[in-house]
Amino acid sequence: MAGLDHLLERNRRWAERVRIANADFFNNLSREQHPNYLWIGCSDARVPANEIVDLEPGELFVHRNIANVIVHSDMNGMSVLQYAIEVLGVQHVIVCGHYGCGGVQAAMGHAQLGLIDNWLRHIKDVYLAHGAELDAIADETQRLNRFCELNTLAQAANVARTPIVQNAWARGQSVQVHAWLYCLSDGLIRDLDVSLSGEAHLAAIHRMAAPTSGGRER
Ligand code: CO
């Protein structure tokens, strides 16, 4: 661990501080987790999930990737979503983008960046769907920030479209999908006031009937 001793030392001091404040903290937490929220955020180092909503370890189930993209063919994202909803029983899925997102900015540009271009393509699809609105914004920063909002709204919709969420609704499990935007310059979250909580929030083309019994191994 040459070169990283300072991090291990910080870890020891943190664990000690937590133990002093609550002697049973790690004992209790090591037995089980009961988070009520799934956080889907950007990997950006400036948007640390637990810290910005001031939650303790154990309170937030977290998935982060570049530009908080949710794609049905991404086994990682889908596995996190399935575990969070079907095993942990989270009631709220928060898709939290952030203004000034580098991934969204790259998707707005035309440079070829390598492997990541395949990931950013999903964000370009969001631009295509809102091209008229975005093209009409002359100021580049404002256009980027609106694109960040539209991307987050689109990814929240993608969460709701999955069979995982639709089957939860069909079972009567309460699951709400929210879209938030974090502002790097003041540390505040803006709620885009979206709460997808049932089939009525899906376009007809995305609605899927629950599988018939025996059609799905459980
Ligand atoms: Co970002």
Tab-separated table of C-alpha atoms and ligand atoms in Angstrom:
chain	number	residue	atom	x	y	z
A	1	MET	CA	0.000	0.000	0.000
A	2	ALA	CA	2.964	2.298	-0.581
A	3	GLY	CA	1.773	5.856	-1.048
A	4	LEU	CA	-1.712	5.361	0.387
A	5	ASP	CA	-0.847	5.157	4.073
A	6	HIS	CA	-2.460	8.540	4.632
A	7	LEU	CA	-5.838	7.179	3.499
A	8	LEU	CA	-5.608	4.132	5.764
A	9	GLU	CA	-4.673	6.412	8.628
A	10	ARG	CA	-7.667	8.642	7.889
A	11	ASN	CA	-9.842	5.517	7.866
A	12	ARG	CA	-8.583	4.465	11.323
A	13	ARG	CA	-9.273	7.906	12.723
A	14	TRP	CA	-12.754	8.032	11.149
A	15	ALA	CA	-13.705	4.590	12.509
A	16	GLU	CA	-12.515	5.657	15.942
A	17	ARG	CA	-14.551	8.881	15.844
A	18	VAL	CA	-17.670	6.954	14.851
A	19	ARG	CA	-17.097	4.376	17.614
A	20	ILE	CA	-16.657	7.083	20.219
A	21	ALA	CA	-19.943	8.708	19.171
A	22	ASN	CA	-21.840	5.397	19.031
A	23	ALA	CA	-20.179	2.281	20.443
A	24	ASP	CA	-22.631	-0.080	18.660
A	25	PHE	CA	-22.589	1.648	15.288
A	26	PHE	CA	-20.498	-0.887	13.340
A	27	ASN	CA	-21.946	-3.882	15.199
A	28	ASN	CA	-25.472	-2.871	14.271
A	29	LEU	CA	-24.604	-1.968	10.687
A	30	SER	CA	-22.655	-5.164	10.025
A	31	ARG	CA	-25.773	-7.264	10.571
A	32	GLU	CA	-28.011	-5.732	7.889
A	33	GLN	CA	-28.828	-2.697	5.786
A	34	HIS	CA	-32.241	-1.051	5.516
A	35	PRO	CA	-31.822	1.843	3.124
A	36	ASN	CA	-35.054	3.456	2.016
A	37	TYR	CA	-33.459	5.196	-0.960
A	38	LEU	CA	-31.613	4.204	-4.111
A	39	TRP	CA	-29.373	6.992	-5.351
A	40	ILE	CA	-28.405	7.011	-9.021
A	41	GLY	CA	-25.856	9.764	-9.513
A	42	CYS	CA	-22.857	10.907	-11.520
A	43	SER	CA	-19.389	9.560	-10.703
A	44	ASP	CA	-18.137	13.164	-10.437
A	45	ALA	CA	-15.990	13.436	-7.288
A	46	ARG	CA	-17.757	16.676	-6.341
A	47	VAL	CA	-21.149	14.979	-5.945
A	48	PRO	CA	-20.696	12.503	-3.055
A	49	ALA	CA	-24.128	10.944	-2.531
A	50	ASN	CA	-24.314	10.391	1.239
A	51	GLU	CA	-22.677	13.685	2.111
A	52	ILE	CA	-24.886	16.027	0.120
A	53	VAL	CA	-28.085	14.612	1.619
A	54	ASP	CA	-26.371	14.244	5.007
A	55	LEU	CA	-27.126	10.534	5.427
A	56	GLU	CA	-25.201	7.989	7.488
A	57	PRO	CA	-23.712	4.734	6.204
A	58	GLY	CA	-26.559	2.249	5.751
A	59	GLU	CA	-29.165	4.832	4.767
A	60	LEU	CA	-28.531	5.155	1.025
A	61	PHE	CA	-28.021	2.450	-1.606
A	62	VAL	CA	-25.813	4.002	-4.267
A	63	HIS	CA	-25.116	3.547	-7.967
A	64	ARG	CA	-22.953	6.061	-9.796
A	65	ASN	CA	-21.698	6.268	-13.343
A	66	ILE	CA	-20.715	8.938	-15.828
A	67	ALA	CA	-23.663	11.346	-16.197
A	68	ASN	CA	-26.109	9.172	-14.195
A	69	VAL	CA	-27.232	7.211	-17.243
A	70	ILE	CA	-29.687	4.322	-16.913
A	71	VAL	CA	-29.785	1.955	-19.869
A	72	HIS	CA	-31.777	-1.276	-19.990
A	73	SER	CA	-28.815	-3.149	-21.523
A	74	ASP	CA	-26.425	-2.154	-18.689
A	75	MET	CA	-26.234	-5.220	-16.449
A	76	ASN	CA	-24.587	-3.252	-13.667
A	77	GLY	CA	-27.278	-0.592	-13.416
A	78	MET	CA	-30.115	-3.090	-13.830
A	79	SER	CA	-28.666	-5.392	-11.149
A	80	VAL	CA	-28.411	-2.512	-8.684
A	81	LEU	CA	-31.989	-1.477	-9.452
A	82	GLN	CA	-33.315	-5.015	-9.086
A	83	TYR	CA	-31.520	-5.605	-5.785
A	84	ALA	CA	-32.594	-2.248	-4.389
A	85	ILE	CA	-36.263	-2.737	-5.227
A	86	GLU	CA	-36.799	-6.481	-4.913
A	87	VAL	CA	-34.488	-7.314	-1.999
A	88	LEU	CA	-33.979	-4.101	-0.050
A	89	GLY	CA	-37.471	-2.792	-0.838
A	90	VAL	CA	-36.439	0.828	-1.325
A	91	GLN	CA	-39.410	3.137	-1.823
A	92	HIS	CA	-37.624	6.008	-3.507
A	93	VAL	CA	-35.279	5.983	-6.491
A	94	ILE	CA	-33.502	9.308	-6.800
A	95	VAL	CA	-31.815	10.068	-10.112
A	96	CYS	CA	-29.554	12.990	-9.271
A	97	GLY	CA	-27.703	14.745	-12.059
A	98	HIS	CA	-25.687	17.907	-11.601
A	99	TYR	CA	-25.249	21.180	-13.415
A	100	GLY	CA	-21.983	21.512	-15.305
A	101	CYS	CA	-21.742	17.727	-15.804
A	102	GLY	CA	-18.644	16.864	-17.830
A	103	GLY	CA	-20.264	13.758	-19.299
A	104	VAL	CA	-23.245	15.731	-20.568
A	105	GLN	CA	-20.885	18.419	-21.869
A	106	ALA	CA	-18.866	15.814	-23.768
A	107	ALA	CA	-22.094	14.445	-25.242
A	108	MET	CA	-22.881	17.950	-26.476
A	109	GLY	CA	-19.557	18.098	-28.305
A	110	HIS	CA	-18.120	16.318	-31.318
A	111	ALA	CA	-14.698	15.092	-30.202
A	112	GLN	CA	-14.030	11.370	-30.493
A	113	LEU	CA	-13.009	10.213	-27.011
A	114	GLY	CA	-12.796	6.435	-27.350
A	115	LEU	CA	-14.766	3.795	-25.474
A	116	ILE	CA	-16.785	6.378	-23.596
A	117	ASP	CA	-18.357	7.577	-26.866
A	118	ASN	CA	-20.583	4.486	-26.688
A	119	TRP	CA	-21.825	5.572	-23.259
A	120	LEU	CA	-22.275	9.203	-24.264
A	121	ARG	CA	-24.369	8.131	-27.264
A	122	HIS	CA	-27.253	7.534	-24.856
A	123	ILE	CA	-27.043	11.186	-23.806
A	124	LYS	CA	-26.883	12.354	-27.420
A	125	ASP	CA	-30.206	10.540	-27.901
A	126	VAL	CA	-31.641	12.843	-25.216
A	127	TYR	CA	-30.345	15.855	-27.178
A	128	LEU	CA	-32.003	14.535	-30.341
A	129	ALA	CA	-35.340	14.274	-28.542
A	130	HIS	CA	-35.096	17.912	-27.400
A	131	GLY	CA	-33.016	19.390	-30.248
A	132	ALA	CA	-35.349	22.294	-31.016
A	133	GLU	CA	-35.441	23.492	-27.389
A	134	LEU	CA	-31.695	23.066	-26.814
A	135	ASP	CA	-30.582	24.577	-30.135
A	136	ALA	CA	-32.642	27.678	-29.321
A	137	ILE	CA	-30.545	28.406	-26.175
A	138	ALA	CA	-27.727	30.661	-27.381
A	139	ASP	CA	-25.685	30.735	-24.179
A	140	GLU	CA	-23.576	27.572	-24.056
A	141	THR	CA	-23.558	27.261	-20.256
A	142	GLN	CA	-27.322	27.669	-20.100
A	143	ARG	CA	-27.738	25.130	-22.887
A	144	LEU	CA	-25.502	22.667	-21.030
A	145	ASN	CA	-27.421	23.141	-17.803
A	146	ARG	CA	-30.786	22.613	-19.493
A	147	PHE	CA	-29.291	19.530	-21.183
A	148	CYS	CA	-28.223	18.280	-17.718
A	149	GLU	CA	-31.839	18.665	-16.540
A	150	LEU	CA	-33.278	16.936	-19.614
A	151	ASN	CA	-30.768	14.089	-19.303
A	152	THR	CA	-31.715	13.522	-15.668
A	153	LEU	CA	-35.435	13.573	-16.505
A	154	ALA	CA	-34.800	11.084	-19.333
A	155	GLN	CA	-32.834	8.753	-17.050
A	156	ALA	CA	-35.554	8.877	-14.395
A	157	ALA	CA	-38.026	7.895	-17.123
A	158	ASN	CA	-35.715	5.032	-18.092
A	159	VAL	CA	-35.808	3.759	-14.486
A	160	ALA	CA	-39.614	3.797	-14.524
A	161	ARG	CA	-39.750	1.949	-17.848
A	162	THR	CA	-37.884	-1.105	-16.575
A	163	PRO	CA	-39.825	-4.307	-15.859
A	164	ILE	CA	-38.231	-4.151	-12.392
A	165	VAL	CA	-40.122	-0.985	-11.465
A	166	GLN	CA	-43.280	-1.894	-13.393
A	167	ASN	CA	-43.472	-5.292	-11.655
A	168	ALA	CA	-43.043	-3.588	-8.272
A	169	TRP	CA	-46.000	-1.333	-9.071
A	170	ALA	CA	-48.023	-4.361	-10.244
A	171	ARG	CA	-47.300	-6.058	-6.883
A	172	GLY	CA	-48.569	-2.998	-5.065
A	173	GLN	CA	-45.077	-2.047	-3.845
A	174	SER	CA	-44.714	1.694	-3.472
A	175	VAL	CA	-41.811	2.935	-5.603
A	176	GLN	CA	-41.383	6.587	-6.545
A	177	VAL	CA	-38.788	7.740	-9.058
A	178	HIS	CA	-37.494	11.277	-8.586
A	179	ALA	CA	-35.328	13.592	-10.690
A	180	TRP	CA	-32.961	15.977	-8.887
A	181	LEU	CA	-30.181	18.306	-9.999
A	182	TYR	CA	-27.273	19.202	-7.744
A	183	CYS	CA	-25.661	22.612	-8.083
A	184	LEU	CA	-21.872	22.511	-7.644
A	185	SER	CA	-21.597	26.231	-6.901
A	186	ASP	CA	-23.900	26.367	-3.853
A	187	GLY	CA	-24.221	22.730	-2.726
A	188	LEU	CA	-27.998	22.797	-3.094
A	189	ILE	CA	-30.251	20.251	-4.787
A	190	ARG	CA	-33.037	21.355	-7.074
A	191	ASP	CA	-36.037	19.014	-7.197
A	192	LEU	CA	-37.276	18.862	-10.792
A	193	ASP	CA	-40.655	18.024	-9.309
A	194	VAL	CA	-41.042	14.685	-10.989
A	195	SER	CA	-42.424	11.715	-9.129
A	196	LEU	CA	-43.061	8.662	-11.275
A	197	SER	CA	-45.138	6.343	-9.140
A	198	GLY	CA	-47.342	4.216	-11.370
A	199	GLU	CA	-48.160	2.946	-14.816
A	200	ALA	CA	-50.089	6.113	-15.640
A	201	HIS	CA	-46.737	7.939	-15.770
A	202	LEU	CA	-45.505	5.768	-18.642
A	203	ALA	CA	-46.131	6.313	-22.321
A	204	ALA	CA	-48.312	3.509	-23.677
A	205	ILE	CA	-45.470	2.043	-25.733
A	206	HIS	CA	-43.418	1.403	-22.570
A	207	ARG	CA	-46.139	-0.316	-20.535
A	208	MET	CA	-45.563	-4.007	-20.001
A	209	ALA	CA	-48.025	-6.556	-18.669
A	210	ALA	CA	-46.826	-8.431	-15.577
A	211	PRO	CA	-45.561	-11.908	-16.465
A	212	THR	CA	-48.134	-14.675	-16.075
A	213	SER	CA	-47.510	-17.139	-13.242
A	214	GLY	CA	-45.066	-19.824	-14.276
A	215	GLY	CA	-43.697	-17.506	-16.925
A	216	ARG	CA	-40.987	-16.394	-14.582
A	217	GLU	CA	-38.737	-18.469	-12.349
A	218	ARG	CA	-38.636	-17.190	-8.816
B	1	CO	CO	-21.243	14.562	-14.057
